[in-house]
PDB file of C-alpha atoms in Angstrom:
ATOM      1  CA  UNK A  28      -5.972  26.789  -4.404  1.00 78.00           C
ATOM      2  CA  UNK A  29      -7.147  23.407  -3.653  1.00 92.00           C
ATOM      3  CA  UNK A  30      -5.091  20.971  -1.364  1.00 95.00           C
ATOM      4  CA  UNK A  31      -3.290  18.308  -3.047  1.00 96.00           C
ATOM      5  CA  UNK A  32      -3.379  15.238  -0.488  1.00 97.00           C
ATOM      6  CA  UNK A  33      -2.019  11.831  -0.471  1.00 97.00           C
ATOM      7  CA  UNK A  34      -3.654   9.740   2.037  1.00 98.00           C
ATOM      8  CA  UNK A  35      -3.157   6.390   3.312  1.00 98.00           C
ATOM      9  CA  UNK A  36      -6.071   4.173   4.657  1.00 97.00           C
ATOM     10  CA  UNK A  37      -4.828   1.042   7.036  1.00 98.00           C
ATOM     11  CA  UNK A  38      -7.978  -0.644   7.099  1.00 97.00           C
ATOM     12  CA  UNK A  39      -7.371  -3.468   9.263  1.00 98.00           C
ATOM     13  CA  UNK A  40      -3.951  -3.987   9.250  1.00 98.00           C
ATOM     14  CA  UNK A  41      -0.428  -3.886  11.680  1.00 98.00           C
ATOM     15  CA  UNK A  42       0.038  -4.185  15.467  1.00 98.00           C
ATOM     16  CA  UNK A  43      -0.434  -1.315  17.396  1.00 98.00           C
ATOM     17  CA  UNK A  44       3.500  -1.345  17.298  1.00 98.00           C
ATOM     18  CA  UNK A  45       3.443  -1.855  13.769  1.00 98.00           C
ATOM     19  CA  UNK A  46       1.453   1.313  13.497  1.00 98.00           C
ATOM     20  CA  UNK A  47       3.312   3.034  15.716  1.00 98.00           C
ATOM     21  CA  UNK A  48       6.796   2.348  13.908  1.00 98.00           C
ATOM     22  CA  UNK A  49       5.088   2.869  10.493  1.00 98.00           C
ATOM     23  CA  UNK A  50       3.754   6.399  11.102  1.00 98.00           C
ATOM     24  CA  UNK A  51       7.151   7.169  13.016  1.00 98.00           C
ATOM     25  CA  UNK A  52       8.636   6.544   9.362  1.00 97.00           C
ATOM     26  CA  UNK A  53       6.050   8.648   7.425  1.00 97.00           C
ATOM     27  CA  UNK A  54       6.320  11.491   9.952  1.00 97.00           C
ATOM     28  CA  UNK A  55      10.103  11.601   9.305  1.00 96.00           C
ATOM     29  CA  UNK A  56       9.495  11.292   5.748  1.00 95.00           C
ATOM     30  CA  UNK A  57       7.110  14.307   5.742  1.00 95.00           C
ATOM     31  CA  UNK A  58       9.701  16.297   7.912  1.00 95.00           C
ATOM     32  CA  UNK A  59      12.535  15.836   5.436  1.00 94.00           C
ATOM     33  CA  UNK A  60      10.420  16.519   2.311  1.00 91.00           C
ATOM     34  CA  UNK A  61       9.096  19.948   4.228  1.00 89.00           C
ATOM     35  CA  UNK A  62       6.144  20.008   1.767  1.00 90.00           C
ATOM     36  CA  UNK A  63       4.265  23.504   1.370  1.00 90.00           C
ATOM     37  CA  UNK A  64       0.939  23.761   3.470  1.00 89.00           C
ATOM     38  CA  UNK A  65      -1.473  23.089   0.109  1.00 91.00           C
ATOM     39  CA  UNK A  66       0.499  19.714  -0.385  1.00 94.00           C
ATOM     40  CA  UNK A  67      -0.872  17.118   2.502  1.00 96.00           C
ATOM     41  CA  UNK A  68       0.166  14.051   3.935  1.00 97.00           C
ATOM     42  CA  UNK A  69      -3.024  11.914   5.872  1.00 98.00           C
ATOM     43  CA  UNK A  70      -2.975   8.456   7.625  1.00 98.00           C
ATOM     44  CA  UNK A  71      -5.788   6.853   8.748  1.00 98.00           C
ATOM     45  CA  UNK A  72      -4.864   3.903  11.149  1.00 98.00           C
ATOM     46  CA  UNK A  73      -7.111   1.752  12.934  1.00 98.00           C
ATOM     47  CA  UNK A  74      -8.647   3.087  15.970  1.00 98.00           C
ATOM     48  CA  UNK A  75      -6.605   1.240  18.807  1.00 98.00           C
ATOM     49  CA  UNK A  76      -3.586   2.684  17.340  1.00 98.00           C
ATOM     50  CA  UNK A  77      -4.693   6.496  17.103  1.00 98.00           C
ATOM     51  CA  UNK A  78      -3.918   7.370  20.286  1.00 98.00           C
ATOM     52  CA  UNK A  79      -0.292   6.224  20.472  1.00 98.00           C
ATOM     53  CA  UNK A  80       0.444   7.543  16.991  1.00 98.00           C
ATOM     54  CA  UNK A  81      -0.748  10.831  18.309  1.00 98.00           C
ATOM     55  CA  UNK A  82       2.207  10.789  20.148  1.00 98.00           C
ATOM     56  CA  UNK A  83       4.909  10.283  17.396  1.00 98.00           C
ATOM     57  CA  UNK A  84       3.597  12.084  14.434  1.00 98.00           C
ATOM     58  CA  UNK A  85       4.623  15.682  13.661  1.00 97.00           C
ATOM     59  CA  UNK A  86       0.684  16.886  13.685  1.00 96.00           C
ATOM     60  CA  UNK A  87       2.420  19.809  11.555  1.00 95.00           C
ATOM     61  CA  UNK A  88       3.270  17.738   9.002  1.00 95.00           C
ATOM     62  CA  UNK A  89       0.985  14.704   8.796  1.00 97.00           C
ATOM     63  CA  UNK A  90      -2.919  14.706   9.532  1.00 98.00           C
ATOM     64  CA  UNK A  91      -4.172  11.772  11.709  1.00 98.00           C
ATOM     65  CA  UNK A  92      -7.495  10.372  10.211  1.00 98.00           C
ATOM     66  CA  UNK A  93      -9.662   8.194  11.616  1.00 98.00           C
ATOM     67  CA  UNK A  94     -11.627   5.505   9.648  1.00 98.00           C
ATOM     68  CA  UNK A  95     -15.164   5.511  10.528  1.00 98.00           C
ATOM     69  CA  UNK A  96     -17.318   7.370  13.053  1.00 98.00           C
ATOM     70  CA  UNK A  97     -20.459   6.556  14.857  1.00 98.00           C
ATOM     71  CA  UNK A  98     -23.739   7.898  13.718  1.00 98.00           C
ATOM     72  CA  UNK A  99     -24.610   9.408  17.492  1.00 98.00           C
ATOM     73  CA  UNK A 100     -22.799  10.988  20.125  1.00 97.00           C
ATOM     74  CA  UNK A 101     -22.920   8.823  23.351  1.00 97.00           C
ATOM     75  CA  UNK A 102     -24.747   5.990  24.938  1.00 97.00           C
ATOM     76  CA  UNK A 103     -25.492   2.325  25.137  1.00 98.00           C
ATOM     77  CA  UNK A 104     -23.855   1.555  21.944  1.00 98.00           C
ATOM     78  CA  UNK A 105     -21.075  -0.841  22.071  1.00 98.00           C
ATOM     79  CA  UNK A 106     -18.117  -0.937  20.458  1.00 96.00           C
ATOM     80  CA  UNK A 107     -18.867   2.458  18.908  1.00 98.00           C
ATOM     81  CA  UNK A 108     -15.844   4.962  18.855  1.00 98.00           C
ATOM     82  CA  UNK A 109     -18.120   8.809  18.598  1.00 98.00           C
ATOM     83  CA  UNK A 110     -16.518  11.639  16.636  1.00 98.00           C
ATOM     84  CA  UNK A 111     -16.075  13.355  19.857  1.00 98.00           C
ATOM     85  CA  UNK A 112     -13.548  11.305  20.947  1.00 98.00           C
ATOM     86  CA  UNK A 113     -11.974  11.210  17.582  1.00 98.00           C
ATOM     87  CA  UNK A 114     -11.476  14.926  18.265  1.00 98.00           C
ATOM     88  CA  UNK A 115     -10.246  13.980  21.825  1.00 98.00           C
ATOM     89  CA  UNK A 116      -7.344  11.966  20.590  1.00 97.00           C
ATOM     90  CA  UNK A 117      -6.162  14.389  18.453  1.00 97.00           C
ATOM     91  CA  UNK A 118      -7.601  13.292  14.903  1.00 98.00           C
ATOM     92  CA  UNK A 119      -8.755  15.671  12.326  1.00 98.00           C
ATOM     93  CA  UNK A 120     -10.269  14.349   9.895  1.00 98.00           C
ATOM     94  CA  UNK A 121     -12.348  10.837   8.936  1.00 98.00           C
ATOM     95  CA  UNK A 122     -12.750   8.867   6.122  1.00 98.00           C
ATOM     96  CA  UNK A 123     -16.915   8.282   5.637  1.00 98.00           C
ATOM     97  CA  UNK A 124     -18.581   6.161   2.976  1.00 97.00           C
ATOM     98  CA  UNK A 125     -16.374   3.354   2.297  1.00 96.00           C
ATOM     99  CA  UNK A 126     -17.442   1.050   0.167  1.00 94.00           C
ATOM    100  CA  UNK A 127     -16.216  -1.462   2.703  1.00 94.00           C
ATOM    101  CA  UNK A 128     -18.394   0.254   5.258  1.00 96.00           C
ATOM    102  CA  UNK A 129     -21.516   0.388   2.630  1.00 95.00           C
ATOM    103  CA  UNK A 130     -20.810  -3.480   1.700  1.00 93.00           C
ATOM    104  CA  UNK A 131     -20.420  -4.893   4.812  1.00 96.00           C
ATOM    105  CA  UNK A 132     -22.171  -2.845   7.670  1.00 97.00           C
ATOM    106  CA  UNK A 133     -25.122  -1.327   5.019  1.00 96.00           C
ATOM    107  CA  UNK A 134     -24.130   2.113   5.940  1.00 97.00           C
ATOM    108  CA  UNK A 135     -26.772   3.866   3.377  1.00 97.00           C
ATOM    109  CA  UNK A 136     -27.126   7.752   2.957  1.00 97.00           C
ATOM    110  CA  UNK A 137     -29.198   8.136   5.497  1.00 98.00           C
ATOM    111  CA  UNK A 138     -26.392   7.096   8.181  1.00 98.00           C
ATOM    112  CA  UNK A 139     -24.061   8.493   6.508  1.00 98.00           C
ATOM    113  CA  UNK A 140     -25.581  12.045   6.996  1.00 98.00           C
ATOM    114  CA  UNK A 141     -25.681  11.607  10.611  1.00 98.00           C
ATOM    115  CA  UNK A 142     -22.074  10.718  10.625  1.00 98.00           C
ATOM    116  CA  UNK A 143     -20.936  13.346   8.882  1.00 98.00           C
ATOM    117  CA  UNK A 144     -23.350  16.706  10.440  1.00 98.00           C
ATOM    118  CA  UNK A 145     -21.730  14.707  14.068  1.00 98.00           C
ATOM    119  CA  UNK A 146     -18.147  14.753  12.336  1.00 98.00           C
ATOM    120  CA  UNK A 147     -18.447  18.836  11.140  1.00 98.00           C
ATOM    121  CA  UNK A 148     -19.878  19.930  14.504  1.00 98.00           C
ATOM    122  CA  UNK A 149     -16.861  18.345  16.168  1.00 98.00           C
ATOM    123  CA  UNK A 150     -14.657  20.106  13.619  1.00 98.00           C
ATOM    124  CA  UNK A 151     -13.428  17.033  11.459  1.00 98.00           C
ATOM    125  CA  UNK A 152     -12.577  17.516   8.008  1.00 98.00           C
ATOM    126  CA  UNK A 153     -14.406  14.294   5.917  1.00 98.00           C
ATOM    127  CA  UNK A 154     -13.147  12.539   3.541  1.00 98.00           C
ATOM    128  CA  UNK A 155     -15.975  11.450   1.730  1.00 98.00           C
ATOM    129  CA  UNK A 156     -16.187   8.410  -0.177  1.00 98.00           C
ATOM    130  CA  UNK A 157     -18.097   7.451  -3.531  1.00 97.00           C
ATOM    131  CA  UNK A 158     -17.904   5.009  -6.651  1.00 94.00           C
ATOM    132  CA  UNK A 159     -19.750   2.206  -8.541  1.00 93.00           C
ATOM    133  CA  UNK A 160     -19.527  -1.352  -8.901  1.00 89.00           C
ATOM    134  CA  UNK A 161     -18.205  -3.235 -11.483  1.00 87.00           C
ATOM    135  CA  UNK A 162     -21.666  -4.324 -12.533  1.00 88.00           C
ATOM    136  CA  UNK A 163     -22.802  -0.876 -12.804  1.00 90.00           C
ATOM    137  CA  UNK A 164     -19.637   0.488 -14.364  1.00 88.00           C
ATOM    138  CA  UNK A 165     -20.578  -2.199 -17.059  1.00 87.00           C
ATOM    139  CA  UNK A 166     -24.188  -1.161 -17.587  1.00 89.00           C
ATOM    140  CA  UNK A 167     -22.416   2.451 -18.977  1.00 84.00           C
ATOM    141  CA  UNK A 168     -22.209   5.821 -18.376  1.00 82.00           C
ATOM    142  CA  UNK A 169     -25.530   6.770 -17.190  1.00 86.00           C
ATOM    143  CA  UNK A 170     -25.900   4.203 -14.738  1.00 91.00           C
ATOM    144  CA  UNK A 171     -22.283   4.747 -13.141  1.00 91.00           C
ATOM    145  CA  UNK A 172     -22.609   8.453 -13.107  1.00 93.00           C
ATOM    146  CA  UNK A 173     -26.167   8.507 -11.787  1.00 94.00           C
ATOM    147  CA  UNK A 174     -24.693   6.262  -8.913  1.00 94.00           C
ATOM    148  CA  UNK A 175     -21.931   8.234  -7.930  1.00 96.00           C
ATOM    149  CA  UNK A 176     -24.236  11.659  -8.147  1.00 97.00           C
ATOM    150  CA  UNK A 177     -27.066   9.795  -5.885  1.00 96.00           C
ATOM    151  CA  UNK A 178     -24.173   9.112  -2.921  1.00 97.00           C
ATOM    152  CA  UNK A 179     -23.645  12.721  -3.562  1.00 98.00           C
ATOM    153  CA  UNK A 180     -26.565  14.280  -3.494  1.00 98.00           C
ATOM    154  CA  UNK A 181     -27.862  12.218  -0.768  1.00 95.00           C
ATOM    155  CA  UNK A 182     -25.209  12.961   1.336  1.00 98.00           C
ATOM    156  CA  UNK A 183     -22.798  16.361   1.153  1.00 98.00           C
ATOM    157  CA  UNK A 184     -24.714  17.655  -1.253  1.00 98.00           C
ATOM    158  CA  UNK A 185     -27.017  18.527   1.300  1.00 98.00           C
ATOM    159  CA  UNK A 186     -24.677  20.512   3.409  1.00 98.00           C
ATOM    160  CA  UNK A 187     -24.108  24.322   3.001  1.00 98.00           C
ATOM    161  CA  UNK A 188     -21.738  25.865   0.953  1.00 97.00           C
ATOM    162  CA  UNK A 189     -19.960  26.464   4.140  1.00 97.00           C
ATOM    163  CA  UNK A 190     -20.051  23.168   5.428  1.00 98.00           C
ATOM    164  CA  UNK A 191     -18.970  21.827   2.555  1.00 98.00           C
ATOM    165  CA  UNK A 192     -15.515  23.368   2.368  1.00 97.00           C
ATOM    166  CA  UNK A 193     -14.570  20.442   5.400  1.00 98.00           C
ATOM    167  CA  UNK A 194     -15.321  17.717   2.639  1.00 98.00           C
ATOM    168  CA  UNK A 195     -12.791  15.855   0.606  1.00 98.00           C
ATOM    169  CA  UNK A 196     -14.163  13.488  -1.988  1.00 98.00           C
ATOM    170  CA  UNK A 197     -12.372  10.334  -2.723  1.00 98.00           C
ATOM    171  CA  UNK A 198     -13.643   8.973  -5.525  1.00 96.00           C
ATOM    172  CA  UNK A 199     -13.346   4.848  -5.483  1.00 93.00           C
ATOM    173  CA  UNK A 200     -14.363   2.739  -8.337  1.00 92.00           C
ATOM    174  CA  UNK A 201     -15.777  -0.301  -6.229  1.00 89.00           C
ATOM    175  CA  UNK A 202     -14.550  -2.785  -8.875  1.00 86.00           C
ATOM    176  CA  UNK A 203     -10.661  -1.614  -8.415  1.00 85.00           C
ATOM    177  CA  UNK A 204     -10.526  -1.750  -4.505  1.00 79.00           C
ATOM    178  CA  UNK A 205      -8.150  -4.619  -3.714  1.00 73.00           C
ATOM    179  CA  UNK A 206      -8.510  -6.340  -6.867  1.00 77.00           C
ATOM    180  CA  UNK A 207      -5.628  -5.694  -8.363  1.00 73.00           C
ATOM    181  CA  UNK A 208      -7.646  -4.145 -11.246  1.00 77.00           C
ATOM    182  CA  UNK A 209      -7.150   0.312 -11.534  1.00 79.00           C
ATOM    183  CA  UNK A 210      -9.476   2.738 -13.741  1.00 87.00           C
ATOM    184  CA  UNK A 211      -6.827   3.885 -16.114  1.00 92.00           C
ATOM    185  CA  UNK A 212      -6.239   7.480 -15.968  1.00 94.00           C
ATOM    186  CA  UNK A 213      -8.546   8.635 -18.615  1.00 95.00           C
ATOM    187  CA  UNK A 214     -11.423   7.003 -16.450  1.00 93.00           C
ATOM    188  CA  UNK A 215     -10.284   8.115 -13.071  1.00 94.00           C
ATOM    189  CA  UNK A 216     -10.425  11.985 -15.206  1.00 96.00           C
ATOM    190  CA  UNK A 217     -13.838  11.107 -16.386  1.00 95.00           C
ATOM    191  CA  UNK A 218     -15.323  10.878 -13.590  1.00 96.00           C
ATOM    192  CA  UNK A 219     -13.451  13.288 -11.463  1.00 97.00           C
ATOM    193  CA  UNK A 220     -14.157  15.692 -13.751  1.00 98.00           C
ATOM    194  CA  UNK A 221     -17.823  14.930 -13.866  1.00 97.00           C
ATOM    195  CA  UNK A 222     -17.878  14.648  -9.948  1.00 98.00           C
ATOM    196  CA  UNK A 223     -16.040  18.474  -9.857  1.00 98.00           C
ATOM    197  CA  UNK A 224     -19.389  19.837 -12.581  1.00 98.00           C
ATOM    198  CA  UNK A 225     -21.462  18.056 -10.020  1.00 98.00           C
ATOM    199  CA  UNK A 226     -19.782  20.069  -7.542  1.00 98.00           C
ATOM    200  CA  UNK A 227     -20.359  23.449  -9.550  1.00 98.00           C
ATOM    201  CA  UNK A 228     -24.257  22.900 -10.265  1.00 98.00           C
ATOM    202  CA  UNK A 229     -25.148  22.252  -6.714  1.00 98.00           C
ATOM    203  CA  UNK A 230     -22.684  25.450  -5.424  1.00 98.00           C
ATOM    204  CA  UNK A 231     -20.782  27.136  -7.951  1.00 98.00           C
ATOM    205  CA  UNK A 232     -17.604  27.182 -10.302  1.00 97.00           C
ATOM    206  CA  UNK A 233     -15.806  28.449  -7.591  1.00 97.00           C
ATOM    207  CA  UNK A 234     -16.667  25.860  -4.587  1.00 98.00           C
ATOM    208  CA  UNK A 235     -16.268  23.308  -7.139  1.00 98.00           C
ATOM    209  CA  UNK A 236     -12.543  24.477  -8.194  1.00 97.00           C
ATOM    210  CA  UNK A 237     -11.960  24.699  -4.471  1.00 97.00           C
ATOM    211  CA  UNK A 238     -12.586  21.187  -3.445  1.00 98.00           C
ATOM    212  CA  UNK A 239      -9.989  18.299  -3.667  1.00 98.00           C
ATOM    213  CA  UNK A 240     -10.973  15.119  -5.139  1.00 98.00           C
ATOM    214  CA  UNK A 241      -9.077  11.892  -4.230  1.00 98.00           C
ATOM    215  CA  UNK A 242      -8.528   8.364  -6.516  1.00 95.00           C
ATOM    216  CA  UNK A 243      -8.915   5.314  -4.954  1.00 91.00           C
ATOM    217  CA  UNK A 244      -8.757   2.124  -5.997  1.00 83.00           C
ATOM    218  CA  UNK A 245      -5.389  -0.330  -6.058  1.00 83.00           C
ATOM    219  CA  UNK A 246      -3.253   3.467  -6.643  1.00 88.00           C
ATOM    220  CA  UNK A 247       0.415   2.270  -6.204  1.00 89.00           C
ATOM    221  CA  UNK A 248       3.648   3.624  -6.996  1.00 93.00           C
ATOM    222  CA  UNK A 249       4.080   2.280 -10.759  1.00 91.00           C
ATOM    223  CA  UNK A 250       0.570   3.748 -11.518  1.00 91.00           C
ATOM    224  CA  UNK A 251      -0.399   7.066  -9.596  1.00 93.00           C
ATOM    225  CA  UNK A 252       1.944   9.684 -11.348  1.00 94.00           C
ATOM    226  CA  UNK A 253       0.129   9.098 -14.324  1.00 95.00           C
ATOM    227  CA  UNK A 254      -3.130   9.109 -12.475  1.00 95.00           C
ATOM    228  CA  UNK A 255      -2.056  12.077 -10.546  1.00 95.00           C
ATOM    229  CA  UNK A 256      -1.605  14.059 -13.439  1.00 95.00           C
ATOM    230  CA  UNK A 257      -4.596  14.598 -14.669  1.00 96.00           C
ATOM    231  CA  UNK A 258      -6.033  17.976 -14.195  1.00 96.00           C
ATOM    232  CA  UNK A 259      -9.071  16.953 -11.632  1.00 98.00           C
ATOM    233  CA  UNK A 260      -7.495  14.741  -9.860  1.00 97.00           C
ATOM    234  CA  UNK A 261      -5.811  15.852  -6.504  1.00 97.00           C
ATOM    235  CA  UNK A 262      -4.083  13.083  -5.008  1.00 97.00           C
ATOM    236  CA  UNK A 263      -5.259   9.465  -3.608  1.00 96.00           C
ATOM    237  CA  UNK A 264      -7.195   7.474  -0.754  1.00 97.00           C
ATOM    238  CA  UNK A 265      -4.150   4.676  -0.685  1.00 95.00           C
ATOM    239  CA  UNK A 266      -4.777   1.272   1.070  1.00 93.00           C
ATOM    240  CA  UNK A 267      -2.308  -1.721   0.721  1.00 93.00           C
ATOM    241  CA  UNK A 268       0.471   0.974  -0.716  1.00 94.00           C
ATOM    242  CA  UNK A 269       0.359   3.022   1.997  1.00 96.00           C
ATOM    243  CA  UNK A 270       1.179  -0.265   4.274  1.00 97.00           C
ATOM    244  CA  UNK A 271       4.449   0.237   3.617  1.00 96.00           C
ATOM    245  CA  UNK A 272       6.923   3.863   4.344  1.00 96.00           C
ATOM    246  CA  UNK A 273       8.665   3.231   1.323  1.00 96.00           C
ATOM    247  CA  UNK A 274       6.250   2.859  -1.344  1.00 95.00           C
ATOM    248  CA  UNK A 275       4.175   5.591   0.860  1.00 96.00           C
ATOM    249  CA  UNK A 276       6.565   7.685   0.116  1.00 95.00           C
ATOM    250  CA  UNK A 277       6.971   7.181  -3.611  1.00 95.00           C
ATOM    251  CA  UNK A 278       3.094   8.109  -3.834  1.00 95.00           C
ATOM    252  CA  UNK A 279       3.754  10.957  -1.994  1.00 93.00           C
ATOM    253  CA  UNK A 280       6.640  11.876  -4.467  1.00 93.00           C
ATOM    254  CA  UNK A 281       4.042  11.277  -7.450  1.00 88.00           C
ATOM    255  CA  UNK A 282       1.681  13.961  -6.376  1.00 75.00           C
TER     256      UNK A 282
END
């Protein structure tokens, strides 16, 4: 059975104290709802605040996520946090392939493939991000999906069937990522069902029924249980919702 996973990404946002209180909240909130093991709760704060947070979250019960990784695994490279010390602080997992990360700081495949072999051989689970932009979700269906199945096959795809079972996709339509704008639920099926056949043809039915796929892109509480039901899609990457315990929580009610 595949995980079903509501996670939340900060970005850059709250003191470290603002963290701190706000993952105190969604710990408790994970405690009291005593959720089954295939039912997860993931935060991803920014990096100055993973270490405290480490220290307040029931690890049991909530997953602490990092947001990026370097691309190598020590040296003269300032400012660069390595998945090493990810691991060190207590983080299992990272979210790779933003399309923040890809926009801004030209992460391409190639990068991204170092992060993520550096990211498995600590043990991190990825969460792995693709999606189009709104430009190429207007050119139609064989442009978008071709997009999303390059990132793929560029990237995890290349992994063994083994490795693989550590990645999460979150699929993120570019176009609906803080812009107010959301794929309604019949396209966030669309393509999560076409990224799950993808799955199957480069592994099998069975790898492909296995992995959890994630919708991203301006999910909040009045519109993810309707996204969440749809058959292929698992849960959600979450950014300005999961800013807040309460509405947090309400997503986490809706998967």
């Amino acid at each position: 059975m595949r995980k079903l996973i509501v996670a939340g990404n900060w970005k850059m946002n709250t003191s470290v104290a603002e963290g701190v209180e706000l993952a105190k909240k969604v710990s408790e909130y994970a405690e009291k709802k005593n959720l089954p093991a295939e039912k997860q709760i993931v935060i991803a704060p920014p990096f100055t605040h993973l270490a405290p947070i480490a220290q307040v979250i029931n690890a049991d019960k909530v997953i602490l996520a990092a947001q990026d990784c370097a691309a190598t695994t020590n040296g003269a490279y300032t400012g660069e946090v390595s998945a090493s010390m990810l691991k060190g602080l207590g983080v299992k997992a990272v979210i790779l392939g933003h399309s923040e990360r890809r926009q801004y700081f030209k992460e391409n495949s190639e990068i991204l493939l170092k992060k993520i072999k550096l990211a498995l051989a600590e043990g991190l689970d990825i969460i792995f991000c693709c999606g189009e932009t709104k430009d190429q979700r207007e050119a139609g269906a064989n442009l978008y999906n071709n997009v999303i199945k390059a990132q793929l096959v560029d990237t995890v795809f290349t992994l063994s069937a083994e490795e693989f079972k550590k990645v999460i996709i979150a699929y993120e339509p570019v176009w609906a990522i803080g812009t107010g704008l959301t794929a309604t639920p019949e396209q966030a099926q669309e393509i999560h069902e076409f990224i799950r056949k993808e799955i199957a043809n480069n592994y099998n039915a069975q790898v492909a029924e296995d992995t959890t796929i994630l919708y991203g892109g301006s999910c909040k509480p009045s519109n993810a249980a309707e996204i969440f039901a749809k058959k292929d899609v698992d849960g959600g990457l979450i950014g300005g919702a999961s800013l807040k315990a309460d509405d947090f929580g309400k997503l986490i009610d809706a998967r």
